[in-house]
Short mmCIF file of C-alpha atoms in Angstrom, two decimals:
data_model
loop_
_atom_site.label_atom_id
_atom_site.label_comp_id
_atom_site.label_asym_id
_atom_site.label_seq_id
_atom_site.Cartn_x
_atom_site.Cartn_y
_atom_site.Cartn_z
CA MET A 28 -89.22 149.00 144.62
CA THR A 29 -89.60 147.86 148.18
CA THR A 30 -86.70 145.84 149.61
CA HIS A 31 -88.07 145.00 153.03
CA GLU A 32 -91.68 143.92 153.20
CA VAL A 33 -92.57 142.03 156.39
CA PHE A 34 -95.05 139.21 155.91
CA ASN A 35 -95.56 135.59 156.99
CA GLN A 36 -94.29 136.49 160.44
CA VAL A 37 -96.03 135.24 163.57
CA PRO A 38 -97.79 137.78 165.83
CA PRO A 39 -96.51 138.00 169.42
CA LEU A 40 -97.77 135.41 171.86
CA ALA A 41 -99.18 137.89 174.38
CA GLY A 42 -102.58 138.84 175.70
CA TYR A 43 -103.66 135.32 176.60
CA ASP A 44 -104.70 133.53 179.78
CA ALA A 45 -101.87 131.27 180.95
CA ALA A 46 -104.36 129.40 183.15
CA ASP A 47 -106.43 128.41 180.09
CA ASP A 48 -104.98 124.90 180.23
CA PRO A 49 -107.50 122.03 180.11
CA ALA A 50 -105.30 119.53 181.98
CA LEU A 51 -104.61 122.07 184.73
CA LEU A 52 -108.23 123.17 185.15
CA ASP A 53 -109.53 119.59 185.09
CA GLY A 54 -107.03 118.72 187.81
CA LEU A 55 -108.13 121.67 189.91
CA GLU A 56 -111.75 120.53 189.78
CA ARG A 57 -110.80 116.90 190.38
CA GLU A 58 -108.94 117.90 193.53
CA GLY A 59 -111.96 119.84 194.78
CA VAL A 60 -110.32 123.24 194.46
CA GLY A 61 -112.80 124.97 192.19
CA TRP A 62 -112.82 127.84 194.68
CA ALA A 63 -109.39 128.88 193.34
CA THR A 64 -110.37 128.99 189.66
CA ALA A 65 -111.33 132.66 189.44
CA GLU A 66 -108.11 133.87 191.06
CA LEU A 67 -106.09 131.44 188.94
CA HIS A 68 -107.53 132.96 185.76
CA GLU A 69 -106.81 136.44 187.09
CA LEU A 70 -103.18 135.43 187.61
CA GLY A 71 -103.15 133.67 184.25
CA ARG A 72 -104.20 136.82 182.44
CA LEU A 73 -101.42 138.69 184.21
CA GLY A 74 -98.91 135.97 183.30
CA GLY A 75 -99.90 136.07 179.64
CA SER A 76 -99.89 139.83 179.44
CA GLU A 77 -97.39 141.80 177.40
CA GLN A 78 -96.24 143.60 180.56
CA ALA A 79 -95.39 140.43 182.49
CA ILE A 80 -93.60 138.94 179.50
CA GLU A 81 -91.55 142.13 179.26
CA TYR A 82 -90.72 141.93 182.97
CA GLY A 83 -89.39 138.42 182.39
CA ARG A 84 -87.21 139.58 179.51
CA LEU A 85 -85.80 142.53 181.43
CA ALA A 86 -85.08 140.49 184.55
CA ASN A 87 -82.98 138.10 182.49
CA GLU A 88 -81.25 140.67 180.29
CA HIS A 89 -80.27 142.64 183.41
CA PRO A 90 -79.18 139.90 185.83
CA PRO A 91 -78.40 140.56 189.51
CA VAL A 92 -75.14 142.23 190.51
CA LEU A 93 -73.22 141.63 193.73
CA ARG A 94 -72.04 144.69 195.64
CA THR A 95 -69.64 143.44 198.30
CA HIS A 96 -68.54 146.90 199.51
CA ASP A 97 -69.86 150.44 199.47
CA ARG A 98 -67.93 153.38 198.05
CA TYR A 99 -66.14 153.91 201.37
CA GLY A 100 -64.93 150.33 201.72
CA HIS A 101 -67.54 149.07 204.18
CA ARG A 102 -68.65 145.49 203.67
CA ILE A 103 -72.32 145.49 202.58
CA ASP A 104 -72.93 142.15 200.77
CA GLU A 105 -75.88 143.47 198.77
CA VAL A 106 -77.43 141.99 195.63
CA GLU A 107 -78.84 144.54 193.22
CA PHE A 108 -81.78 143.61 190.97
CA HIS A 109 -83.51 145.22 188.03
CA PRO A 110 -86.94 146.70 188.94
CA ALA A 111 -88.60 144.07 186.74
CA TRP A 112 -87.44 141.35 189.14
CA HIS A 113 -89.15 143.09 192.03
CA GLU A 114 -92.40 143.38 190.05
CA LEU A 115 -92.35 139.65 189.35
CA MET A 116 -91.63 138.88 192.99
CA ARG A 117 -94.33 141.24 194.21
CA THR A 118 -96.97 139.50 192.09
CA ALA A 119 -95.85 136.04 193.19
CA VAL A 120 -96.00 136.95 196.88
CA THR A 121 -99.28 138.87 196.57
CA TYR A 122 -100.95 135.83 195.03
CA GLY A 123 -99.59 133.49 197.70
CA LEU A 124 -97.21 131.45 195.57
CA HIS A 125 -94.77 131.40 198.47
CA ALA A 126 -95.74 130.08 201.91
CA ALA A 127 -99.38 131.21 201.98
CA PRO A 128 -100.90 127.66 202.01
CA TRP A 129 -99.45 127.05 205.48
CA ALA A 130 -101.75 129.78 206.80
CA ASP A 131 -104.82 128.58 204.84
CA ASP A 132 -107.05 125.95 206.49
CA ARG A 133 -109.03 125.17 203.35
CA PRO A 134 -108.55 121.66 201.93
CA GLY A 135 -106.69 121.99 198.66
CA ALA A 136 -104.72 125.11 199.57
CA HIS A 137 -101.48 123.45 198.47
CA VAL A 138 -103.11 122.36 195.19
CA ALA A 139 -104.26 125.92 194.52
CA ARG A 140 -100.76 127.16 195.21
CA ALA A 141 -99.27 124.54 192.86
CA ALA A 142 -101.63 125.63 190.08
CA LYS A 143 -100.62 129.25 190.59
CA PHE A 144 -96.93 128.39 190.64
CA TYR A 145 -97.44 126.52 187.36
CA THR A 146 -99.36 129.41 185.81
CA TRP A 147 -97.16 132.37 186.77
CA ARG A 148 -94.15 131.75 184.52
CA PRO A 149 -93.02 134.95 182.73
CA ASP A 150 -89.64 134.21 184.34
CA ALA A 151 -88.50 131.00 186.01
CA GLY A 152 -85.65 132.48 188.05
CA HIS A 153 -87.75 134.35 190.57
CA GLY A 154 -89.54 131.11 191.36
CA CYS A 155 -86.47 129.94 193.30
CA PRO A 156 -86.88 132.12 196.42
CA ILE A 157 -90.65 131.68 196.16
CA SER A 158 -90.24 127.90 196.20
CA MET A 159 -87.76 127.88 199.08
CA THR A 160 -89.98 130.10 201.21
CA TYR A 161 -92.84 127.65 200.65
CA ALA A 162 -90.63 124.72 201.59
CA ALA A 163 -89.01 126.30 204.64
CA VAL A 164 -92.10 126.36 206.86
CA PRO A 165 -92.42 122.64 207.73
CA ALA A 166 -88.69 122.44 208.44
CA LEU A 167 -88.86 125.50 210.68
CA ARG A 168 -91.66 123.88 212.67
CA HIS A 169 -89.08 121.54 214.18
CA ASN A 170 -88.40 124.53 216.45
CA PRO A 171 -91.88 125.69 217.58
CA GLU A 172 -90.50 128.86 219.17
CA LEU A 173 -88.82 129.98 215.96
CA ALA A 174 -91.86 128.98 213.91
CA ALA A 175 -94.14 131.07 216.11
CA ARG A 176 -91.99 134.14 215.49
CA TYR A 177 -91.16 133.75 211.81
CA GLU A 178 -93.98 131.76 210.21
CA PRO A 179 -96.55 134.61 210.21
CA LEU A 180 -94.04 136.75 208.30
CA LEU A 181 -93.09 133.95 205.90
CA THR A 182 -96.75 133.41 205.04
CA ALA A 183 -97.62 137.12 204.76
CA ALA A 184 -98.72 138.32 201.32
CA THR A 185 -96.34 141.31 201.43
CA TYR A 186 -93.13 141.60 199.43
CA ASP A 187 -90.81 143.61 201.65
CA PHE A 188 -87.37 143.68 200.03
CA GLY A 189 -84.37 145.10 201.85
CA LEU A 190 -81.83 144.47 204.59
CA ARG A 191 -83.56 144.96 207.92
CA SER A 192 -84.08 142.88 211.03
CA PRO A 193 -86.49 140.10 209.97
CA LEU A 194 -88.94 140.66 212.81
CA ALA A 195 -89.16 144.34 211.86
CA LYS A 196 -90.37 143.55 208.33
CA GLN A 197 -93.87 142.95 206.99
CA GLY A 198 -92.97 139.86 205.02
CA LEU A 199 -90.02 137.49 204.77
CA LEU A 200 -88.40 135.23 202.19
CA ALA A 201 -86.36 132.15 203.06
CA GLY A 202 -83.39 130.61 201.27
CA MET A 203 -81.37 127.48 201.78
CA SER A 204 -77.63 127.01 202.13
CA MET A 205 -76.60 123.37 202.26
CA THR A 206 -74.16 122.21 199.60
CA GLU A 207 -70.39 122.54 199.85
CA LYS A 208 -67.76 122.13 197.17
CA GLN A 209 -66.38 118.85 198.49
CA GLY A 210 -69.78 117.17 198.91
CA GLY A 211 -72.49 118.49 196.61
CA SER A 212 -75.54 116.28 197.12
CA ASP A 213 -73.67 114.39 199.85
CA VAL A 214 -74.51 116.94 202.54
CA ARG A 215 -73.27 114.60 205.29
CA ALA A 216 -69.77 115.45 204.04
CA ASN A 217 -70.26 119.10 205.04
CA THR A 218 -67.39 120.69 206.97
CA THR A 219 -69.04 123.93 208.17
CA THR A 220 -68.90 123.92 211.98
CA ALA A 221 -71.36 125.15 214.59
CA ARG A 222 -70.23 126.13 218.10
CA LEU A 223 -72.79 126.41 220.90
CA GLU A 224 -72.75 129.71 222.82
CA PRO A 225 -73.83 130.29 226.43
CA ASP A 226 -76.96 132.15 225.26
CA GLY A 227 -78.16 129.11 223.31
CA THR A 228 -77.26 130.45 219.86
CA TYR A 229 -74.55 128.92 217.68
CA ARG A 230 -71.68 130.42 215.69
CA LEU A 231 -71.16 129.01 212.20
CA VAL A 232 -67.81 128.94 210.42
CA GLY A 233 -67.44 127.57 206.91
CA HIS A 234 -67.91 127.99 203.17
CA LYS A 235 -71.08 127.13 201.27
CA TRP A 236 -70.60 126.40 197.59
CA PHE A 237 -74.17 127.04 196.44
CA THR A 238 -76.47 129.28 198.44
CA SER A 239 -79.69 129.88 196.57
CA ALA A 240 -81.18 133.38 196.56
CA PRO A 241 -78.73 135.12 198.93
CA MET A 242 -80.92 138.24 199.07
CA CYS A 243 -83.48 136.39 201.22
CA ASP A 244 -84.04 137.35 204.84
CA VAL A 245 -83.36 134.02 206.56
CA PHE A 246 -81.69 130.77 205.52
CA LEU A 247 -81.91 127.17 206.54
CA THR A 248 -78.42 125.76 206.54
CA LEU A 249 -76.58 122.62 207.60
CA ALA A 250 -73.48 122.55 209.79
CA GLN A 251 -71.59 120.11 211.98
CA ALA A 252 -72.56 120.70 215.63
CA PRO A 253 -71.02 118.70 218.51
CA GLY A 254 -73.84 116.18 218.12
CA GLY A 255 -73.45 115.84 214.35
CA LEU A 256 -74.95 117.39 211.23
CA THR A 257 -77.63 119.85 212.32
CA CYS A 258 -80.07 122.30 210.73
CA PHE A 259 -79.89 125.99 211.63
CA LEU A 260 -81.76 129.20 210.90
CA VAL A 261 -79.41 132.02 209.85
CA PRO A 262 -80.73 135.59 209.46
CA ARG A 263 -78.94 138.11 207.27
CA VAL A 264 -79.65 140.85 209.80
CA LEU A 265 -79.58 140.25 213.56
CA PRO A 266 -82.35 141.40 215.92
CA ASP A 267 -80.33 144.47 216.95
CA GLY A 268 -80.08 145.59 213.32
CA THR A 269 -76.44 144.65 212.78
CA ARG A 270 -75.48 142.47 209.83
CA ASN A 271 -74.75 138.84 210.47
CA PRO A 272 -71.24 137.95 209.21
CA MET A 273 -72.56 135.97 206.26
CA ARG A 274 -70.24 137.05 203.45
CA LEU A 275 -71.31 136.82 199.81
CA MET A 276 -68.13 135.85 197.99
CA ARG A 277 -69.39 135.77 194.40
CA LEU A 278 -72.46 135.07 192.28
CA LYS A 279 -72.51 131.99 190.09
CA ASP A 280 -72.32 132.47 186.32
CA LYS A 281 -74.99 129.94 185.38
CA LEU A 282 -76.23 128.32 182.19
CA GLY A 283 -79.80 129.50 182.85
CA ASN A 284 -81.89 130.84 185.71
CA ARG A 285 -79.91 134.02 185.22
CA SER A 286 -82.44 136.42 186.72
CA ASN A 287 -81.94 134.70 190.07
CA ALA A 288 -78.83 135.16 192.21
CA SER A 289 -76.98 132.04 193.34
CA SER A 290 -73.88 132.54 195.42
CA GLU A 291 -70.95 131.26 197.40
CA VAL A 292 -71.13 132.28 201.04
CA GLU A 293 -68.69 132.27 203.92
CA TYR A 294 -69.86 132.21 207.50
CA GLU A 295 -67.46 134.10 209.75
CA HIS A 296 -68.86 133.15 213.15
CA ALA A 297 -72.38 133.85 211.89
CA VAL A 298 -75.14 133.76 214.50
CA ALA A 299 -77.59 130.89 214.05
CA TRP A 300 -80.49 129.25 215.88
CA ARG A 301 -80.82 125.49 215.95
CA VAL A 302 -83.81 123.96 214.13
CA GLY A 303 -84.42 120.39 215.26
CA ASP A 304 -82.11 118.23 217.35
CA GLU A 305 -78.36 118.10 216.98
CA GLY A 306 -77.34 115.32 214.63
CA ARG A 307 -80.76 115.30 212.95
CA GLY A 308 -80.03 117.83 210.24
CA VAL A 309 -81.01 115.67 207.28
CA HIS A 310 -84.20 114.52 209.03
CA THR A 311 -85.07 118.15 209.79
CA ILE A 312 -84.41 119.47 206.31
CA ILE A 313 -86.06 116.60 204.40
CA ASP A 314 -89.52 118.21 204.41
CA MET A 315 -88.03 121.28 202.77
CA VAL A 316 -86.23 119.15 200.20
CA ASN A 317 -89.39 117.23 199.33
CA LEU A 318 -91.38 120.40 198.76
CA THR A 319 -88.73 121.94 196.56
CA ARG A 320 -88.68 118.65 194.65
CA LEU A 321 -92.41 119.07 194.12
CA ASP A 322 -91.71 122.52 192.73
CA CYS A 323 -89.11 121.03 190.41
CA VAL A 324 -91.87 118.86 188.94
CA ILE A 325 -94.28 121.80 188.75
CA GLY A 326 -91.64 124.00 187.11
CA ALA A 327 -90.73 121.36 184.53
CA ALA A 328 -94.40 120.74 183.71
CA ALA A 329 -94.94 124.50 183.38
CA GLY A 330 -91.89 124.77 181.12
CA MET A 331 -93.25 122.04 178.87
CA ARG A 332 -96.58 123.82 178.67
CA GLN A 333 -94.87 127.08 177.75
CA GLY A 334 -92.84 125.32 175.08
CA VAL A 335 -95.77 123.56 173.47
CA ILE A 336 -98.11 126.58 173.41
CA THR A 337 -95.33 128.70 171.91
CA ALA A 338 -94.77 126.07 169.24
CA ALA A 339 -98.52 125.71 168.60
CA HIS A 340 -98.94 129.47 168.29
CA HIS A 341 -96.09 129.66 165.79
CA VAL A 342 -97.16 126.81 163.53
CA THR A 343 -100.75 128.09 163.51
CA HIS A 344 -99.63 131.39 161.96
CA ARG A 345 -96.57 130.44 159.90
CA GLN A 346 -96.76 129.19 156.30
CA ALA A 347 -94.24 127.11 154.38
CA PHE A 348 -94.50 125.31 151.07
CA GLY A 349 -97.95 126.74 150.44
CA ARG A 350 -99.61 125.61 153.68
CA TYR A 351 -99.74 126.60 157.31
CA LEU A 352 -97.28 124.51 159.28
CA VAL A 353 -100.04 123.23 161.54
CA ASP A 354 -101.75 121.66 158.52
CA GLN A 355 -98.70 119.61 157.55
CA PRO A 356 -98.88 116.00 158.79
CA LEU A 357 -95.36 115.71 160.15
CA MET A 358 -95.59 118.97 162.07
CA ARG A 359 -98.92 117.85 163.49
CA ASN A 360 -97.21 114.69 164.72
CA VAL A 361 -94.44 116.67 166.41
CA LEU A 362 -96.84 119.12 168.02
CA ALA A 363 -99.23 116.43 169.24
CA ASP A 364 -96.32 114.44 170.69
CA LEU A 365 -95.12 117.50 172.59
CA ALA A 366 -98.66 118.12 173.83
CA VAL A 367 -99.03 114.54 175.08
CA GLU A 368 -95.79 114.83 177.04
CA SER A 369 -96.92 118.14 178.49
CA GLU A 370 -100.32 116.86 179.60
CA ALA A 371 -98.78 113.74 181.14
CA ALA A 372 -96.49 115.98 183.19
CA THR A 373 -99.36 118.25 184.23
CA VAL A 374 -101.71 115.48 185.35
CA LEU A 375 -98.92 113.95 187.43
CA MET A 376 -97.99 117.33 188.91
CA MET A 377 -101.56 117.94 190.03
CA ARG A 378 -101.81 114.47 191.58
CA LEU A 379 -98.59 115.08 193.53
CA ALA A 380 -99.89 118.45 194.70
CA GLY A 381 -103.05 116.78 195.95
CA ALA A 382 -101.03 114.17 197.80
CA THR A 383 -98.94 116.95 199.34
CA ASP A 384 -102.06 118.72 200.56
CA ARG A 385 -103.60 115.61 202.08
CA SER A 386 -100.27 114.52 203.55
CA ALA A 387 -99.94 117.91 205.26
CA ARG A 388 -103.35 117.24 206.82
CA GLY A 389 -102.28 113.87 208.24
CA ASP A 390 -103.41 111.38 205.59
CA ALA A 391 -101.01 108.44 206.08
CA GLY A 392 -101.93 106.74 202.81
CA GLU A 393 -101.25 109.88 200.80
CA THR A 394 -97.99 110.38 202.70
CA ALA A 395 -96.88 106.90 201.65
CA PHE A 396 -97.94 107.50 198.04
CA LYS A 397 -96.16 110.85 197.92
CA ARG A 398 -92.95 109.36 199.34
CA LEU A 399 -92.50 107.18 196.26
CA ALA A 400 -94.42 109.06 193.58
CA LEU A 401 -92.67 112.36 194.23
CA ALA A 402 -89.21 110.83 193.77
CA VAL A 403 -90.43 109.02 190.65
CA GLY A 404 -92.03 112.15 189.23
CA LYS A 405 -89.05 114.35 190.06
CA TYR A 406 -86.76 111.99 188.18
CA TRP A 407 -88.90 111.53 185.08
CA VAL A 408 -90.69 114.82 184.44
CA CYS A 409 -87.55 116.87 185.00
CA LYS A 410 -85.54 114.47 182.83
CA ARG A 411 -88.01 114.87 179.96
CA TRP A 412 -88.00 118.64 179.86
CA PRO A 413 -84.69 119.42 178.06
CA ALA A 414 -85.52 117.30 175.00
CA HIS A 415 -89.03 118.72 175.01
CA ALA A 416 -87.70 122.29 175.10
CA ALA A 417 -85.29 121.56 172.25
CA GLU A 418 -88.04 120.12 170.04
CA ALA A 419 -90.42 122.98 170.82
CA LEU A 420 -87.69 125.44 169.89
CA GLU A 421 -87.12 123.60 166.62
CA CYS A 422 -90.78 124.07 165.69
CA LEU A 423 -89.95 127.77 165.31
CA GLY A 424 -86.94 127.00 163.11
CA GLY A 425 -84.33 129.75 162.99
CA ASN A 426 -86.76 132.15 164.65
CA GLY A 427 -86.65 129.94 167.72
CA TYR A 428 -82.87 130.07 167.92
CA VAL A 429 -82.71 133.83 168.44
CA GLU A 430 -83.08 135.32 171.90
CA GLU A 431 -86.05 137.51 171.00
CA SER A 432 -88.26 134.45 170.68
CA GLY A 433 -87.77 133.54 174.34
CA MET A 434 -87.10 129.93 173.41
CA PRO A 435 -83.33 129.97 174.07
CA ARG A 436 -84.06 131.14 177.62
CA LEU A 437 -86.58 128.32 178.04
CA PHE A 438 -84.05 125.83 176.70
CA ARG A 439 -81.29 127.05 179.05
CA GLU A 440 -83.66 126.75 181.97
CA SER A 441 -84.68 123.18 181.15
CA PRO A 442 -81.73 121.22 182.66
CA LEU A 443 -81.96 122.95 186.03
CA ASN A 444 -84.90 121.14 187.59
CA SER A 445 -83.32 117.75 187.04
CA ILE A 446 -80.17 118.90 188.83
CA TRP A 447 -81.69 120.91 191.68
CA GLU A 448 -82.51 118.90 194.84
CA GLY A 449 -80.73 115.81 193.61
CA SER A 450 -79.80 114.99 190.03
CA GLY A 451 -81.18 112.01 188.13
CA ASN A 452 -79.09 109.36 189.86
CA VAL A 453 -79.88 110.76 193.32
CA ALA A 454 -83.62 110.70 192.59
CA ALA A 455 -83.51 107.20 191.10
CA LEU A 456 -81.56 105.80 194.05
CA ASP A 457 -83.97 107.52 196.43
CA VAL A 458 -86.76 105.49 194.82
CA LEU A 459 -84.86 102.26 195.49
CA ARG A 460 -84.19 103.35 199.07
CA ALA A 461 -87.88 104.00 199.66
CA LEU A 462 -88.84 100.64 198.17
CA ALA A 463 -86.33 98.79 200.36
CA ARG A 464 -87.08 100.54 203.64
CA GLU A 465 -90.77 101.42 203.45
CA PRO A 466 -92.90 98.62 201.95
CA GLN A 467 -96.06 100.67 202.47
CA VAL A 468 -95.00 103.13 199.76
CA MET A 469 -95.20 100.51 197.04
CA GLU A 470 -98.56 99.35 198.35
CA ALA A 471 -99.86 102.92 198.06
CA PHE A 472 -98.34 103.32 194.59
CA GLN A 473 -99.86 100.05 193.37
CA ALA A 474 -103.25 101.02 194.75
CA GLU A 475 -103.10 104.25 192.75
CA VAL A 476 -102.04 102.60 189.50
CA SER A 477 -104.42 99.65 189.85
CA ALA A 478 -107.37 102.06 189.95
CA ALA A 479 -107.15 101.96 186.14
CA ALA A 480 -106.77 98.16 185.90
CA GLY A 481 -108.72 96.62 183.03
CA THR A 482 -109.38 99.87 181.21
CA ASP A 483 -106.44 99.69 178.78
CA ALA A 484 -104.58 96.51 177.84
CA ARG A 485 -101.40 98.44 177.07
CA LEU A 486 -101.36 99.92 180.55
CA ASP A 487 -102.04 96.52 182.13
CA ALA A 488 -99.10 95.01 180.26
CA ALA A 489 -96.80 97.84 181.35
CA VAL A 490 -97.83 97.34 184.99
CA ARG A 491 -96.95 93.65 184.73
CA GLN A 492 -93.54 94.62 183.35
CA VAL A 493 -92.93 96.91 186.33
CA GLN A 494 -93.84 94.11 188.73
CA ALA A 495 -91.38 91.83 186.96
CA ASP A 496 -88.66 94.47 187.16
CA LEU A 497 -89.10 94.89 190.89
CA SER A 498 -89.31 91.15 191.62
CA ASP A 499 -85.79 90.64 190.23
CA PRO A 500 -83.22 91.97 192.72
CA ALA A 501 -80.24 91.30 190.43
CA ASP A 502 -78.36 94.48 189.47
CA LEU A 503 -81.28 96.59 190.68
CA GLU A 504 -79.10 99.63 191.35
CA LEU A 505 -77.59 99.33 187.88
CA ARG A 506 -81.11 99.21 186.42
CA ALA A 507 -82.47 101.96 188.66
CA ARG A 508 -83.13 104.50 185.92
CA ARG A 509 -85.00 102.00 183.76
CA VAL A 510 -87.11 100.86 186.72
CA VAL A 511 -87.98 104.41 187.78
CA GLU A 512 -88.80 105.37 184.21
CA ARG A 513 -91.31 102.53 183.98
CA LEU A 514 -92.81 103.43 187.34
CA ALA A 515 -93.31 106.98 186.09
CA LEU A 516 -94.87 105.88 182.82
CA VAL A 517 -97.41 103.53 184.40
CA LEU A 518 -98.36 106.22 186.90
CA GLN A 519 -98.82 108.83 184.18
CA GLY A 520 -100.68 106.29 182.05
CA SER A 521 -103.03 105.39 184.88
CA LEU A 522 -103.79 109.05 185.60
CA LEU A 523 -104.41 109.86 181.92
CA VAL A 524 -106.61 106.81 181.35
CA ARG A 525 -108.76 107.74 184.34
CA HIS A 526 -108.74 111.52 184.14
CA GLY A 527 -107.24 112.70 180.86
CA HIS A 528 -108.76 113.49 177.49
CA PRO A 529 -109.38 110.18 175.66
CA ALA A 530 -107.26 111.22 172.66
CA VAL A 531 -104.32 112.15 174.90
CA ALA A 532 -104.62 108.97 176.96
CA ASP A 533 -104.78 106.79 173.84
CA ALA A 534 -101.76 108.48 172.27
CA PHE A 535 -99.80 108.16 175.52
CA CYS A 536 -100.53 104.47 175.93
CA ALA A 537 -99.80 103.74 172.26
CA SER A 538 -96.48 105.57 172.25
CA ARG A 539 -95.10 105.47 175.79
CA LEU A 540 -96.42 102.11 177.01
CA ALA A 541 -96.98 99.97 173.92
CA GLY A 542 -93.68 101.13 172.44
CA ASP A 543 -95.05 102.36 169.10
CA HIS A 544 -92.77 105.39 169.22
CA GLY A 545 -89.36 106.39 167.92
CA HIS A 546 -86.54 107.97 169.84
CA ALA A 547 -87.51 111.52 168.82
CA TYR A 548 -90.68 113.54 169.31
CA GLY A 549 -92.98 113.47 166.28
CA THR A 550 -93.11 109.69 165.97
CA LEU A 551 -96.64 109.01 167.18
CA PRO A 552 -98.38 106.15 165.35
CA ALA A 553 -101.11 106.58 162.78
CA GLY A 554 -104.61 106.64 164.17
CA VAL A 555 -103.93 109.19 166.88
CA ASP A 556 -106.53 111.98 167.12
CA PHE A 557 -104.05 114.75 166.28
CA ALA A 558 -106.69 117.47 165.94
CA ALA A 559 -108.13 116.93 169.43
CA ILE A 560 -104.70 116.90 171.05
CA ILE A 561 -103.39 119.96 169.21
CA SER A 562 -106.49 122.01 169.95
CA ARG A 563 -105.81 121.61 173.69
CA ALA A 564 -102.31 123.04 173.27
CA THR A 565 -103.17 126.04 171.09
CA PRO A 566 -103.44 129.29 173.09
CA LYS A 567 -106.33 131.68 172.57
CA VAL A 568 -104.79 135.12 172.05
CA GLY A 569 -106.76 138.35 172.26
#
C-alpha cells in the first residue's frame, strides 16, 4: 500500500515569458516604443526561466554579510554577496535597466527601460542599486564637470563589482545616503557637516541612518555646508586608490528586500565633491527622488503582476470540491479583481514612464503632468500592493504560506515601495503642495483625465467628485489621503477607458468609481466579463 502519492499539485511556474503581459505590451506600442519589444521578450524569457527564479531564491536565502575588518584587523568595510546576486545584477546592467536611457537619444528610451525594469523581477532587492543608478544621473548633472567624468561609466552596460577607484572601472553603480535617525524623511534636519578644503573638496563628518546599497561605487549624500544643506558626491575609493573613510557600521535586518544590503554609515572626514550650489541640496536631489519614486510605482505594479499570475497559474491547475479552482465563481471573482488592480497599476506606470521620457526631452506640459501624477501614483499604487499580495497569496491557500512558493517573499516586499522615498503621508502632502504652488500641474492633470470625458458616466461622476473635493479648502490636509486616492482612481479610470481592454475598464469603473465593490478583493459585481479578464492574467508556460 502506498502512503505518499503526489497528485493534485501545481507544476512550477517557470519557463514562461515575463514580458507576455497585454497591458505592458499595449503600453509599449502606445508610447511608440515598439523597437524595444524584441529585447523585452528576450529579457522576459530570461526572467521567467527556472535559472533566474533560482537566482532570486538563492540571493534571498543567502543575504549579504558585512565584513568590517580583515583577519589581521585592518578596516575593510566590505559587503559579501552570494554569486546569484551578481548574476542578477549582471543581467540588469547588461540590459540597461540602470542608467542606460541617459545615453540613448531615441524617443521612448525611458519607457523601454521602465518596461524592462517591470519585467526583470526574479528578485526585487537587486533593483535598489539599479534604480538609484538610474536616478543619480540628472542630479549629478548639476555639476557638469563631475557628470562628464562619471556619467559615461554610470551608463555603461558593464557590471564591474569590486572596490577600486571609480574612474579605473568599466562601469559604476550609484547609491544614495540621505536619511538620519533624528530626521527620517525630514532631510532638512540632517546634522552631518561638510567642511570646505583649500583644494575645493569637502570633508564630511556624521552618521547616516539608512544608506541604500553600500557596496555601490559612488553615493549622493546630503550634508550641512556653510551655506546650508547641500548635495555631495562621495566615492568609496579615492582617485589614488585609498579607501574613503566611509565606515559601514552595520547592515539593517529588514522585513523584506533581504537580498539587498542597507546600512548605517559614518563619515569620518570623508572626501566629497559638491553637486549643485551650497544650500540647494533638496533642489539638487529632487530629480533623483522623483525617478526613484517612479521606480517605486514600477516595482509595485510588477509585484502585483507577479502575484496575480502566480495565483492564476495555481488556480488553473489545482482542484477542490470536484472542480478546478479557476472554474469556481467566487475564485473567479477574486482572481479577476486582482487582475483589474494589476492592469490599472500597469497602465498608470506606463503613462508615467512616457511622461518621464518626454519631460527629460523638455516637454513642459508633460513635466507639469508628471509633477502631480507621479506623486499621486506613488501614493496609490504602492499603497495598494500589500493587500493585493496578501490576497494573491491566499489564492494558494496553505501552499502560499510556505517559503517554497515564493509568495511570502513577495508579501514581505510589498510594504517597502510605499515607505521608500516618502511614506503615504509624505506623498499625499506632496500632492497638496504641488496643487497649492503650481497651478499648471492641475491643468495638465485635468487635460489628461478629460480626454476620456463622455465615454463612461461613472468616470464622469467621479471626476466631478474630485473637482468638488478640491474646491473645498476646509480640512484639506486632514482629507489629503481621500483626495489623492480619488485623483489616482480617476486617472487610472481615464487611462483604462481610453487604452485598456473593455472588460477591464468596465470592471474598474463599476467597482472602483461607481462604488459597487466591497472592502476586500473578490467583490466585483455581477455582469463583469470574468473570462476575458482572467485570460489576460494567466501565464503561458512551456
